[in-house]
mmCIF file of N, CA and C in Angstrom:
data_model
loop_
_atom_site.group_PDB
_atom_site.id
_atom_site.type_symbol
_atom_site.label_atom_id
_atom_site.label_comp_id
_atom_site.label_asym_id
_atom_site.label_seq_id
_atom_site.Cartn_x
_atom_site.Cartn_y
_atom_site.Cartn_z
ATOM 1 N N MET A 1 -23.304 -0.353 3.276
ATOM 2 C CA MET A 1 -22.583 0.378 2.260
ATOM 3 C C MET A 1 -21.871 -0.603 1.327
ATOM 4 N N GLU A 2 -22.005 -0.343 0.058
ATOM 5 C CA GLU A 2 -21.376 -1.207 -0.941
ATOM 6 C C GLU A 2 -19.987 -0.684 -1.288
ATOM 7 N N ILE A 3 -19.020 -1.587 -1.302
ATOM 8 C CA ILE A 3 -17.639 -1.248 -1.650
ATOM 9 C C ILE A 3 -17.273 -2.006 -2.911
ATOM 10 N N THR A 4 -16.678 -1.303 -3.853
ATOM 11 C CA THR A 4 -16.217 -1.895 -5.103
ATOM 12 C C THR A 4 -14.702 -1.924 -5.078
ATOM 13 N N TYR A 5 -14.130 -3.038 -5.511
ATOM 14 C CA TYR A 5 -12.674 -3.186 -5.563
ATOM 15 C C TYR A 5 -12.228 -3.254 -7.024
ATOM 16 N N THR A 6 -11.145 -2.539 -7.333
ATOM 17 C CA THR A 6 -10.574 -2.558 -8.676
ATOM 18 C C THR A 6 -9.063 -2.654 -8.571
ATOM 19 N N ASN A 7 -8.420 -2.735 -9.720
ATOM 20 C CA ASN A 7 -6.953 -2.767 -9.774
ATOM 21 C C ASN A 7 -6.391 -1.472 -10.342
ATOM 22 N N THR A 8 -7.145 -0.398 -10.266
ATOM 23 C CA THR A 8 -6.655 0.884 -10.767
ATOM 24 C C THR A 8 -7.003 2.005 -9.800
ATOM 25 N N ILE A 9 -6.123 2.999 -9.785
ATOM 26 C CA ILE A 9 -6.377 4.212 -9.016
ATOM 27 C C ILE A 9 -5.579 5.334 -9.676
ATOM 28 N N THR A 10 -6.129 6.512 -9.690
ATOM 29 C CA THR A 10 -5.406 7.647 -10.256
ATOM 30 C C THR A 10 -4.441 8.194 -9.214
ATOM 31 N N GLN A 11 -3.439 8.924 -9.688
ATOM 32 C CA GLN A 11 -2.513 9.528 -8.739
ATOM 33 C C GLN A 11 -3.236 10.579 -7.892
ATOM 34 N N GLU A 12 -4.255 11.221 -8.450
ATOM 35 C CA GLU A 12 -5.031 12.188 -7.666
ATOM 36 C C GLU A 12 -5.729 11.498 -6.491
ATOM 37 N N ASN A 13 -6.348 10.356 -6.765
ATOM 38 C CA ASN A 13 -7.020 9.618 -5.703
ATOM 39 C C ASN A 13 -6.024 9.051 -4.701
ATOM 40 N N ALA A 14 -4.885 8.594 -5.181
ATOM 41 C CA ALA A 14 -3.861 8.070 -4.274
ATOM 42 C C ALA A 14 -3.355 9.179 -3.350
ATOM 43 N N ASN A 15 -3.136 10.361 -3.885
ATOM 44 C CA ASN A 15 -2.694 11.476 -3.047
ATOM 45 C C ASN A 15 -3.790 11.907 -2.074
ATOM 46 N N PHE A 16 -5.041 11.846 -2.508
ATOM 47 C CA PHE A 16 -6.154 12.131 -1.601
ATOM 48 C C PHE A 16 -6.129 11.159 -0.419
ATOM 49 N N LEU A 17 -5.949 9.879 -0.708
ATOM 50 C CA LEU A 17 -5.911 8.871 0.360
ATOM 51 C C LEU A 17 -4.739 9.128 1.296
ATOM 52 N N ARG A 18 -3.572 9.424 0.735
ATOM 53 C CA ARG A 18 -2.387 9.715 1.546
ATOM 54 C C ARG A 18 -2.675 10.877 2.507
ATOM 55 N N ALA A 19 -3.244 11.953 1.971
ATOM 56 C CA ALA A 19 -3.535 13.129 2.801
ATOM 57 C C ALA A 19 -4.568 12.811 3.878
ATOM 58 N N SER A 20 -5.503 11.907 3.582
ATOM 59 C CA SER A 20 -6.576 11.596 4.535
ATOM 60 C C SER A 20 -6.061 10.954 5.820
ATOM 61 N N VAL A 21 -4.883 10.316 5.732
ATOM 62 C CA VAL A 21 -4.307 9.685 6.928
ATOM 63 C C VAL A 21 -3.084 10.440 7.440
ATOM 64 N N GLY A 22 -2.861 11.638 6.897
ATOM 65 C CA GLY A 22 -1.769 12.462 7.390
ATOM 66 C C GLY A 22 -0.428 12.249 6.723
ATOM 67 N N PHE A 23 -0.387 11.465 5.640
ATOM 68 C CA PHE A 23 0.866 11.288 4.899
ATOM 69 C C PHE A 23 1.050 12.481 3.976
ATOM 70 N N ARG A 24 2.297 12.793 3.653
ATOM 71 C CA ARG A 24 2.556 13.883 2.723
ATOM 72 C C ARG A 24 2.136 13.463 1.321
ATOM 73 N N ARG A 25 1.735 14.447 0.554
ATOM 74 C CA ARG A 25 1.425 14.202 -0.852
ATOM 75 C C ARG A 25 2.733 13.995 -1.604
ATOM 76 N N ILE A 26 2.671 13.214 -2.652
ATOM 77 C CA ILE A 26 3.838 12.939 -3.488
ATOM 78 C C ILE A 26 3.637 13.672 -4.809
ATOM 79 N N HIS A 27 4.715 14.171 -5.368
ATOM 80 C CA HIS A 27 4.632 14.875 -6.653
ATOM 81 C C HIS A 27 3.861 13.983 -7.628
ATOM 82 N N PRO A 28 2.882 14.535 -8.359
ATOM 83 C CA PRO A 28 2.041 13.723 -9.241
ATOM 84 C C PRO A 28 2.814 12.842 -10.226
ATOM 85 N N GLU A 29 3.843 13.367 -10.835
ATOM 86 C CA GLU A 29 4.617 12.570 -11.790
ATOM 87 C C GLU A 29 5.311 11.398 -11.099
ATOM 88 N N GLN A 30 5.862 11.660 -9.927
ATOM 89 C CA GLN A 30 6.541 10.601 -9.182
ATOM 90 C C GLN A 30 5.551 9.550 -8.687
ATOM 91 N N LEU A 31 4.397 9.999 -8.220
ATOM 92 C CA LEU A 31 3.387 9.059 -7.747
ATOM 93 C C LEU A 31 2.860 8.205 -8.899
ATOM 94 N N GLN A 32 2.653 8.802 -10.066
ATOM 95 C CA GLN A 32 2.189 8.034 -11.220
ATOM 96 C C GLN A 32 3.218 6.969 -11.594
ATOM 97 N N ALA A 33 4.503 7.322 -11.529
ATOM 98 C CA ALA A 33 5.554 6.337 -11.814
ATOM 99 C C ALA A 33 5.508 5.196 -10.795
ATOM 100 N N SER A 34 5.239 5.511 -9.548
ATOM 101 C CA SER A 34 5.128 4.469 -8.521
ATOM 102 C C SER A 34 3.954 3.545 -8.800
ATOM 103 N N LEU A 35 2.836 4.133 -9.172
ATOM 104 C CA LEU A 35 1.661 3.317 -9.479
ATOM 105 C C LEU A 35 1.914 2.452 -10.709
ATOM 106 N N ASP A 36 2.501 3.054 -11.751
ATOM 107 C CA ASP A 36 2.786 2.315 -12.987
ATOM 108 C C ASP A 36 3.810 1.216 -12.755
ATOM 109 N N GLY A 37 4.742 1.435 -11.837
ATOM 110 C CA GLY A 37 5.789 0.460 -11.565
ATOM 111 C C GLY A 37 5.384 -0.636 -10.603
ATOM 112 N N SER A 38 4.204 -0.551 -10.058
ATOM 113 C CA SER A 38 3.716 -1.579 -9.137
ATOM 114 C C SER A 38 3.295 -2.814 -9.915
ATOM 115 N N ALA A 39 3.535 -3.965 -9.334
ATOM 116 C CA ALA A 39 3.084 -5.207 -9.962
ATOM 117 C C ALA A 39 1.560 -5.266 -9.958
ATOM 118 N N LEU A 40 0.951 -4.713 -8.920
ATOM 119 C CA LEU A 40 -0.503 -4.694 -8.823
ATOM 120 C C LEU A 40 -0.906 -3.625 -7.816
ATOM 121 N N VAL A 41 -1.986 -2.954 -8.107
ATOM 122 C CA VAL A 41 -2.591 -2.005 -7.177
ATOM 123 C C VAL A 41 -4.003 -2.512 -6.904
ATOM 124 N N ALA A 42 -4.380 -2.507 -5.642
ATOM 125 C CA ALA A 42 -5.753 -2.827 -5.274
ATOM 126 C C ALA A 42 -6.354 -1.553 -4.699
ATOM 127 N N ALA A 43 -7.549 -1.200 -5.158
ATOM 128 C CA ALA A 43 -8.204 0.015 -4.690
ATOM 129 C C ALA A 43 -9.634 -0.293 -4.290
ATOM 130 N N ALA A 44 -10.100 0.430 -3.282
ATOM 131 C CA ALA A 44 -11.475 0.289 -2.806
ATOM 132 C C ALA A 44 -12.206 1.605 -3.026
ATOM 133 N N TYR A 45 -13.448 1.500 -3.518
ATOM 134 C CA TYR A 45 -14.264 2.679 -3.796
ATOM 135 C C TYR A 45 -15.618 2.537 -3.124
ATOM 136 N N GLY A 46 -16.054 3.627 -2.506
ATOM 137 C CA GLY A 46 -17.396 3.712 -1.940
ATOM 138 C C GLY A 46 -18.207 4.667 -2.790
ATOM 139 N N GLN A 47 -19.360 5.050 -2.316
ATOM 140 C CA GLN A 47 -20.216 5.967 -3.074
ATOM 141 C C GLN A 47 -19.564 7.317 -3.306
ATOM 142 N N SER A 48 -18.717 7.747 -2.372
ATOM 143 C CA SER A 48 -18.093 9.067 -2.482
ATOM 144 C C SER A 48 -16.775 9.053 -3.253
ATOM 145 N N GLY A 49 -16.307 7.884 -3.670
ATOM 146 C CA GLY A 49 -15.044 7.793 -4.407
ATOM 147 C C GLY A 49 -14.063 6.862 -3.729
ATOM 148 N N ALA A 50 -12.770 7.113 -3.952
ATOM 149 C CA ALA A 50 -11.720 6.240 -3.419
ATOM 150 C C ALA A 50 -11.713 6.286 -1.895
ATOM 151 N N ILE A 51 -11.679 5.095 -1.290
ATOM 152 C CA ILE A 51 -11.621 5.017 0.169
ATOM 153 C C ILE A 51 -10.436 4.191 0.656
ATOM 154 N N GLY A 52 -9.728 3.504 -0.260
ATOM 155 C CA GLY A 52 -8.587 2.714 0.174
ATOM 156 C C GLY A 52 -7.747 2.211 -0.984
ATOM 157 N N MET A 53 -6.510 1.861 -0.657
ATOM 158 C CA MET A 53 -5.610 1.310 -1.669
ATOM 159 C C MET A 53 -4.489 0.532 -1.001
ATOM 160 N N ALA A 54 -3.837 -0.326 -1.788
ATOM 161 C CA ALA A 54 -2.618 -1.016 -1.381
ATOM 162 C C ALA A 54 -1.846 -1.323 -2.659
ATOM 163 N N ARG A 55 -0.509 -1.281 -2.547
ATOM 164 C CA ARG A 55 0.343 -1.537 -3.724
ATOM 165 C C ARG A 55 1.226 -2.741 -3.471
ATOM 166 N N LEU A 56 1.436 -3.521 -4.529
ATOM 167 C CA LEU A 56 2.349 -4.650 -4.492
ATOM 168 C C LEU A 56 3.571 -4.327 -5.340
ATOM 169 N N ILE A 57 4.730 -4.402 -4.727
ATOM 170 C CA ILE A 57 5.997 -4.250 -5.431
ATOM 171 C C ILE A 57 6.616 -5.646 -5.446
ATOM 172 N N TRP A 58 6.881 -6.172 -6.635
ATOM 173 C CA TRP A 58 7.353 -7.551 -6.763
ATOM 174 C C TRP A 58 8.433 -7.615 -7.828
ATOM 175 N N ASP A 59 9.492 -8.352 -7.541
ATOM 176 C CA ASP A 59 10.590 -8.474 -8.505
ATOM 177 C C ASP A 59 10.319 -9.533 -9.569
ATOM 178 N N GLY A 60 9.178 -10.170 -9.528
ATOM 179 C CA GLY A 60 8.837 -11.205 -10.496
ATOM 180 C C GLY A 60 9.393 -12.567 -10.113
ATOM 181 N N GLY A 61 10.123 -12.610 -9.027
ATOM 182 C CA GLY A 61 10.736 -13.854 -8.562
ATOM 183 C C GLY A 61 10.337 -14.173 -7.140
ATOM 184 N N SER A 62 11.294 -14.010 -6.222
ATOM 185 C CA SER A 62 11.091 -14.524 -4.875
ATOM 186 C C SER A 62 10.834 -13.477 -3.796
ATOM 187 N N VAL A 63 10.814 -12.193 -4.146
ATOM 188 C CA VAL A 63 10.654 -11.158 -3.125
ATOM 189 C C VAL A 63 9.558 -10.171 -3.521
ATOM 190 N N ALA A 64 8.681 -9.880 -2.566
ATOM 191 C CA ALA A 64 7.603 -8.912 -2.790
ATOM 192 C C ALA A 64 7.441 -8.042 -1.551
ATOM 193 N N LEU A 65 6.922 -6.869 -1.778
ATOM 194 C CA LEU A 65 6.692 -5.914 -0.701
ATOM 195 C C LEU A 65 5.310 -5.298 -0.899
ATOM 196 N N ILE A 66 4.525 -5.280 0.160
ATOM 197 C CA ILE A 66 3.221 -4.629 0.110
ATOM 198 C C ILE A 66 3.371 -3.283 0.799
ATOM 199 N N ARG A 67 3.009 -2.219 0.082
ATOM 200 C CA ARG A 67 3.184 -0.851 0.573
ATOM 201 C C ARG A 67 1.879 -0.066 0.415
ATOM 202 N N ASP A 68 1.865 1.081 1.041
ATOM 203 C CA ASP A 68 0.766 2.036 0.890
ATOM 204 C C ASP A 68 -0.601 1.415 1.155
ATOM 205 N N ILE A 69 -0.701 0.701 2.251
ATOM 206 C CA ILE A 69 -2.003 0.171 2.668
ATOM 207 C C ILE A 69 -2.704 1.321 3.391
ATOM 208 N N ILE A 70 -3.576 1.990 2.659
ATOM 209 C CA ILE A 70 -4.186 3.216 3.165
ATOM 210 C C ILE A 70 -5.707 3.119 3.025
ATOM 211 N N VAL A 71 -6.399 3.380 4.111
ATOM 212 C CA VAL A 71 -7.861 3.455 4.098
ATOM 213 C C VAL A 71 -8.251 4.719 4.857
ATOM 214 N N VAL A 72 -9.129 5.515 4.280
ATOM 215 C CA VAL A 72 -9.538 6.757 4.940
ATOM 216 C C VAL A 72 -10.096 6.428 6.329
ATOM 217 N N PRO A 73 -9.847 7.293 7.295
ATOM 218 C CA PRO A 73 -10.201 6.991 8.686
ATOM 219 C C PRO A 73 -11.632 6.531 8.916
ATOM 220 N N ASP A 74 -12.613 7.112 8.247
ATOM 221 C CA ASP A 74 -14.012 6.715 8.476
ATOM 222 C C ASP A 74 -14.307 5.272 8.064
ATOM 223 N N TYR A 75 -13.420 4.665 7.279
ATOM 224 C CA TYR A 75 -13.648 3.311 6.780
ATOM 225 C C TYR A 75 -12.673 2.291 7.347
ATOM 226 N N GLN A 76 -11.808 2.723 8.244
ATOM 227 C CA GLN A 76 -10.831 1.802 8.823
ATOM 228 C C GLN A 76 -11.502 0.816 9.770
ATOM 229 N N VAL A 77 -10.838 -0.309 9.967
ATOM 230 C CA VAL A 77 -11.280 -1.370 10.877
ATOM 231 C C VAL A 77 -12.653 -1.917 10.477
ATOM 232 N N GLN A 78 -12.865 -2.037 9.173
ATOM 233 C CA GLN A 78 -14.101 -2.624 8.654
ATOM 234 C C GLN A 78 -13.783 -3.760 7.689
ATOM 235 N N GLY A 79 -12.523 -4.202 7.679
ATOM 236 C CA GLY A 79 -12.128 -5.307 6.820
ATOM 237 C C GLY A 79 -11.607 -4.884 5.456
ATOM 238 N N ILE A 80 -11.571 -3.592 5.181
ATOM 239 C CA ILE A 80 -11.130 -3.129 3.867
ATOM 240 C C ILE A 80 -9.637 -3.353 3.687
ATOM 241 N N GLU A 81 -8.841 -3.023 4.713
ATOM 242 C CA GLU A 81 -7.393 -3.262 4.634
ATOM 243 C C GLU A 81 -7.112 -4.729 4.327
ATOM 244 N N ALA A 82 -7.785 -5.616 5.054
ATOM 245 C CA ALA A 82 -7.574 -7.050 4.859
ATOM 246 C C ALA A 82 -7.962 -7.487 3.453
ATOM 247 N N GLU A 83 -9.062 -6.965 2.931
ATOM 248 C CA GLU A 83 -9.497 -7.346 1.582
ATOM 249 C C GLU A 83 -8.507 -6.852 0.525
ATOM 250 N N LEU A 84 -7.988 -5.649 0.696
ATOM 251 C CA LEU A 84 -6.992 -5.132 -0.257
ATOM 252 C C LEU A 84 -5.751 -6.026 -0.275
ATOM 253 N N VAL A 85 -5.257 -6.373 0.908
ATOM 254 C CA VAL A 85 -4.060 -7.226 0.996
ATOM 255 C C VAL A 85 -4.372 -8.624 0.493
ATOM 256 N N ARG A 86 -5.539 -9.146 0.800
ATOM 257 C CA ARG A 86 -5.936 -10.482 0.334
ATOM 258 C C ARG A 86 -5.877 -10.545 -1.199
ATOM 259 N N ARG A 87 -6.322 -9.504 -1.864
ATOM 260 C CA ARG A 87 -6.297 -9.467 -3.328
ATOM 261 C C ARG A 87 -4.860 -9.482 -3.866
ATOM 262 N N LEU A 88 -3.957 -8.772 -3.193
ATOM 263 C CA LEU A 88 -2.554 -8.787 -3.611
ATOM 264 C C LEU A 88 -1.944 -10.174 -3.398
ATOM 265 N N LEU A 89 -2.273 -10.806 -2.279
ATOM 266 C CA LEU A 89 -1.748 -12.156 -2.005
ATOM 267 C C LEU A 89 -2.305 -13.184 -2.991
ATOM 268 N N GLU A 90 -3.569 -13.034 -3.375
ATOM 269 C CA GLU A 90 -4.154 -13.940 -4.370
ATOM 270 C C GLU A 90 -3.403 -13.838 -5.696
ATOM 271 N N PHE A 91 -3.048 -12.621 -6.085
ATOM 272 C CA PHE A 91 -2.267 -12.418 -7.307
ATOM 273 C C PHE A 91 -0.939 -13.158 -7.209
ATOM 274 N N LEU A 92 -0.232 -12.979 -6.087
ATOM 275 C CA LEU A 92 1.058 -13.664 -5.923
ATOM 276 C C LEU A 92 0.888 -15.178 -5.905
ATOM 277 N N ASN A 93 -0.131 -15.651 -5.222
ATOM 278 C CA ASN A 93 -0.387 -17.099 -5.190
ATOM 279 C C ASN A 93 -0.630 -17.649 -6.588
ATOM 280 N N SER A 94 -1.243 -16.859 -7.452
ATOM 281 C CA SER A 94 -1.519 -17.317 -8.818
ATOM 282 C C SER A 94 -0.231 -17.451 -9.636
ATOM 283 N N LYS A 95 0.848 -16.835 -9.176
ATOM 284 C CA LYS A 95 2.130 -16.879 -9.889
ATOM 285 C C LYS A 95 3.040 -17.996 -9.401
ATOM 286 N N LEU A 96 2.657 -18.661 -8.315
ATOM 287 C CA LEU A 96 3.492 -19.730 -7.764
ATOM 288 C C LEU A 96 3.472 -20.963 -8.667
ATOM 289 N N LYS A 97 4.640 -21.527 -8.886
ATOM 290 C CA LYS A 97 4.779 -22.794 -9.592
ATOM 291 C C LYS A 97 5.290 -23.815 -8.582
ATOM 292 N N PRO A 98 5.222 -25.102 -8.894
ATOM 293 C CA PRO A 98 5.731 -26.097 -7.950
ATOM 294 C C PRO A 98 7.175 -25.777 -7.546
ATOM 295 N N GLY A 99 7.419 -25.772 -6.253
ATOM 296 C CA GLY A 99 8.752 -25.509 -5.736
ATOM 297 C C GLY A 99 9.077 -24.035 -5.560
ATOM 298 N N PHE A 100 8.202 -23.146 -6.005
ATOM 299 C CA PHE A 100 8.435 -21.703 -5.876
ATOM 300 C C PHE A 100 8.004 -21.218 -4.491
ATOM 301 N N GLY A 101 8.587 -20.131 -4.082
ATOM 302 C CA GLY A 101 8.193 -19.447 -2.849
ATOM 303 C C GLY A 101 8.440 -17.963 -3.010
ATOM 304 N N ILE A 102 7.574 -17.159 -2.459
ATOM 305 C CA ILE A 102 7.718 -15.708 -2.519
ATOM 306 C C ILE A 102 7.665 -15.169 -1.094
ATOM 307 N N GLN A 103 8.714 -14.479 -0.705
ATOM 308 C CA GLN A 103 8.730 -13.816 0.598
ATOM 309 C C GLN A 103 8.027 -12.474 0.450
ATOM 310 N N VAL A 104 6.994 -12.254 1.249
ATOM 311 C CA VAL A 104 6.214 -11.020 1.170
ATOM 312 C C VAL A 104 6.413 -10.244 2.469
ATOM 313 N N ASP A 105 6.939 -9.044 2.341
ATOM 314 C CA ASP A 105 7.148 -8.176 3.497
ATOM 315 C C ASP A 105 6.102 -7.069 3.515
ATOM 316 N N VAL A 106 5.755 -6.647 4.718
ATOM 317 C CA VAL A 106 4.806 -5.551 4.910
ATOM 318 C C VAL A 106 5.191 -4.832 6.200
ATOM 319 N N MET A 107 4.980 -3.535 6.229
ATOM 320 C CA MET A 107 5.204 -2.752 7.445
ATOM 321 C C MET A 107 3.830 -2.380 7.982
ATOM 322 N N VAL A 108 3.588 -2.724 9.248
ATOM 323 C CA VAL A 108 2.280 -2.432 9.841
ATOM 324 C C VAL A 108 2.441 -1.488 11.025
ATOM 325 N N TRP A 109 1.370 -0.758 11.327
ATOM 326 C CA TRP A 109 1.355 0.121 12.493
ATOM 327 C C TRP A 109 -0.072 0.263 12.976
ATOM 328 N N ASP A 110 -0.227 1.039 14.031
ATOM 329 C CA ASP A 110 -1.546 1.279 14.627
ATOM 330 C C ASP A 110 -2.268 -0.016 14.970
ATOM 331 N N ASN A 111 -1.543 -0.949 15.559
ATOM 332 C CA ASN A 111 -2.130 -2.209 16.014
ATOM 333 C C ASN A 111 -2.763 -3.028 14.887
ATOM 334 N N GLN A 112 -2.194 -2.936 13.681
ATOM 335 C CA GLN A 112 -2.696 -3.733 12.558
ATOM 336 C C GLN A 112 -2.157 -5.164 12.582
ATOM 337 N N GLU A 113 -1.282 -5.479 13.539
ATOM 338 C CA GLU A 113 -0.679 -6.811 13.564
ATOM 339 C C GLU A 113 -1.725 -7.912 13.519
ATOM 340 N N ILE A 114 -2.820 -7.735 14.237
ATOM 341 C CA ILE A 114 -3.863 -8.769 14.306
ATOM 342 C C ILE A 114 -4.444 -9.031 12.921
ATOM 343 N N VAL A 115 -4.712 -7.959 12.171
ATOM 344 C CA VAL A 115 -5.268 -8.105 10.823
ATOM 345 C C VAL A 115 -4.321 -8.933 9.959
ATOM 346 N N PHE A 116 -3.024 -8.622 10.027
ATOM 347 C CA PHE A 116 -2.064 -9.309 9.174
ATOM 348 C C PHE A 116 -1.765 -10.722 9.663
ATOM 349 N N GLU A 117 -1.786 -10.940 10.958
ATOM 350 C CA GLU A 117 -1.619 -12.300 11.470
ATOM 351 C C GLU A 117 -2.769 -13.181 10.994
ATOM 352 N N GLU A 118 -3.979 -12.635 10.943
ATOM 353 C CA GLU A 118 -5.129 -13.400 10.439
ATOM 354 C C GLU A 118 -4.962 -13.763 8.966
ATOM 355 N N LEU A 119 -4.160 -12.967 8.233
ATOM 356 C CA LEU A 119 -3.888 -13.263 6.824
ATOM 357 C C LEU A 119 -2.686 -14.200 6.656
ATOM 358 N N GLY A 120 -2.042 -14.571 7.777
ATOM 359 C CA GLY A 120 -0.923 -15.506 7.721
ATOM 360 C C GLY A 120 0.446 -14.886 7.918
ATOM 361 N N PHE A 121 0.533 -13.568 8.084
ATOM 362 C CA PHE A 121 1.826 -12.917 8.321
ATOM 363 C C PHE A 121 2.318 -13.221 9.723
ATOM 364 N N GLN A 122 3.642 -13.198 9.886
ATOM 365 C CA GLN A 122 4.272 -13.390 11.181
ATOM 366 C C GLN A 122 5.127 -12.172 11.486
ATOM 367 N N VAL A 123 5.221 -11.828 12.768
ATOM 368 C CA VAL A 123 6.127 -10.758 13.169
ATOM 369 C C VAL A 123 7.546 -11.269 12.937
ATOM 370 N N SER A 124 8.353 -10.466 12.265
ATOM 371 C CA SER A 124 9.726 -10.859 11.938
ATOM 372 C C SER A 124 10.631 -10.680 13.143
ATOM 373 N N ALA A 125 11.410 -11.712 13.424
ATOM 374 C CA ALA A 125 12.397 -11.630 14.502
ATOM 375 C C ALA A 125 13.677 -11.024 13.936
ATOM 376 N N PRO A 126 14.223 -9.982 14.578
ATOM 377 C CA PRO A 126 15.446 -9.355 14.067
ATOM 378 C C PRO A 126 16.588 -10.346 13.865
ATOM 379 N N GLU A 127 16.653 -11.379 14.686
ATOM 380 C CA GLU A 127 17.719 -12.371 14.540
ATOM 381 C C GLU A 127 17.641 -13.120 13.207
ATOM 382 N N ARG A 128 16.436 -13.255 12.689
ATOM 383 C CA ARG A 128 16.248 -14.005 11.448
ATOM 384 C C ARG A 128 16.144 -13.109 10.227
ATOM 385 N N ARG A 129 15.657 -11.880 10.401
ATOM 386 C CA ARG A 129 15.353 -11.023 9.257
ATOM 387 C C ARG A 129 16.111 -9.712 9.254
ATOM 388 N N GLY A 130 16.860 -9.423 10.312
ATOM 389 C CA GLY A 130 17.544 -8.147 10.389
ATOM 390 C C GLY A 130 16.612 -7.066 10.913
ATOM 391 N N ILE A 131 17.122 -5.873 10.998
ATOM 392 C CA ILE A 131 16.360 -4.750 11.519
ATOM 393 C C ILE A 131 15.993 -3.838 10.351
ATOM 394 N N PRO A 132 14.706 -3.519 10.188
ATOM 395 C CA PRO A 132 14.315 -2.622 9.089
ATOM 396 C C PRO A 132 14.999 -1.266 9.233
ATOM 397 N N MET A 133 15.492 -0.750 8.127
ATOM 398 C CA MET A 133 16.110 0.578 8.094
ATOM 399 C C MET A 133 15.639 1.276 6.829
ATOM 400 N N HIS A 134 15.812 2.587 6.778
ATOM 401 C CA HIS A 134 15.410 3.307 5.574
ATOM 402 C C HIS A 134 16.225 4.581 5.418
ATOM 403 N N ILE A 135 16.160 5.142 4.236
ATOM 404 C CA ILE A 135 16.707 6.456 3.929
ATOM 405 C C ILE A 135 15.753 7.102 2.938
ATOM 406 N N CYS A 136 15.533 8.374 3.058
ATOM 407 C CA CYS A 136 14.669 9.099 2.135
ATOM 408 C C CYS A 136 15.527 10.072 1.346
ATOM 409 N N LEU A 137 15.640 9.851 0.052
ATOM 410 C CA LEU A 137 16.430 10.718 -0.808
ATOM 411 C C LEU A 137 15.550 11.794 -1.412
ATOM 412 N N THR A 138 15.977 13.029 -1.346
ATOM 413 C CA THR A 138 15.226 14.124 -1.927
ATOM 414 C C THR A 138 16.180 15.256 -2.273
ATOM 415 N N ASN A 139 15.804 16.047 -3.260
ATOM 416 C CA ASN A 139 16.610 17.218 -3.572
ATOM 417 C C ASN A 139 15.946 18.482 -3.038
ATOM 418 N N GLN A 140 14.933 18.300 -2.197
ATOM 419 C CA GLN A 140 14.240 19.422 -1.583
ATOM 420 C C GLN A 140 14.240 19.230 -0.074
ATOM 421 N N ILE A 141 14.375 20.313 0.640
ATOM 422 C CA ILE A 141 14.371 20.211 2.093
ATOM 423 C C ILE A 141 12.981 19.839 2.590
ATOM 424 N N GLU A 142 11.967 20.476 2.015
ATOM 425 C CA GLU A 142 10.601 20.178 2.437
ATOM 426 C C GLU A 142 9.682 20.212 1.220
ATOM 427 N N LEU A 143 8.863 19.214 1.103
ATOM 428 C CA LEU A 143 7.870 19.185 0.039
ATOM 429 C C LEU A 143 6.573 19.735 0.617
ATOM 430 N N THR A 144 5.927 20.598 -0.101
ATOM 431 C CA THR A 144 4.688 21.196 0.404
ATOM 432 C C THR A 144 3.538 20.904 -0.537
ATOM 433 N N ASP A 145 2.350 21.067 -0.025
ATOM 434 C CA ASP A 145 1.150 20.847 -0.827
ATOM 435 C C ASP A 145 0.968 21.918 -1.897
ATOM 436 N N MET A 146 1.665 23.042 -1.796
ATOM 437 C CA MET A 146 1.519 24.122 -2.765
ATOM 438 C C MET A 146 1.811 23.642 -4.193
ATOM 439 N N MET A 147 2.754 22.732 -4.348
ATOM 440 C CA MET A 147 3.117 22.271 -5.679
ATOM 441 C C MET A 147 2.008 21.431 -6.339
ATOM 442 N N PHE A 148 1.023 21.026 -5.543
ATOM 443 C CA PHE A 148 -0.034 20.166 -6.077
ATOM 444 C C PHE A 148 -1.286 20.943 -6.443
ATOM 445 N N GLN A 149 -1.305 22.214 -6.137
ATOM 446 C CA GLN A 149 -2.482 23.040 -6.434
ATOM 447 C C GLN A 149 -2.302 23.692 -7.793
ATOM 448 N N GLN A 150 -2.762 23.022 -8.815
ATOM 449 C CA GLN A 150 -2.611 23.517 -10.183
ATOM 450 C C GLN A 150 -3.955 23.645 -10.858
#
């Protein structure tokens, strides 16, 4: 099977990918803003359409975050996740100047540690990096797929 990689994805395709792995859909306007605000998006396409994506959030300086590494279940564990992340890292490497360094953070699950260790990532020790925390801000108690059926 031939896979094509690009730096663009529509919010419709991104929401399709999110739903394929059980993530909630994001309001189209908000998702488009996320895609537009990303330093780079890497997307993978097969014969049937979008099969994977990853987003790079970068402050233009020393800190970057790789988010939304999503590959539809039928295509997982075939090297697509690694290729998407590799493309984002190549972009960051192209921005390095002598003496520069960029800290790149990523959240992994489902035993993806091996894939990311092969790309050079290290498991963060809480003593050195702190403990990841989050908060989700919303003005709605529950977001449903009904709002996306237009």
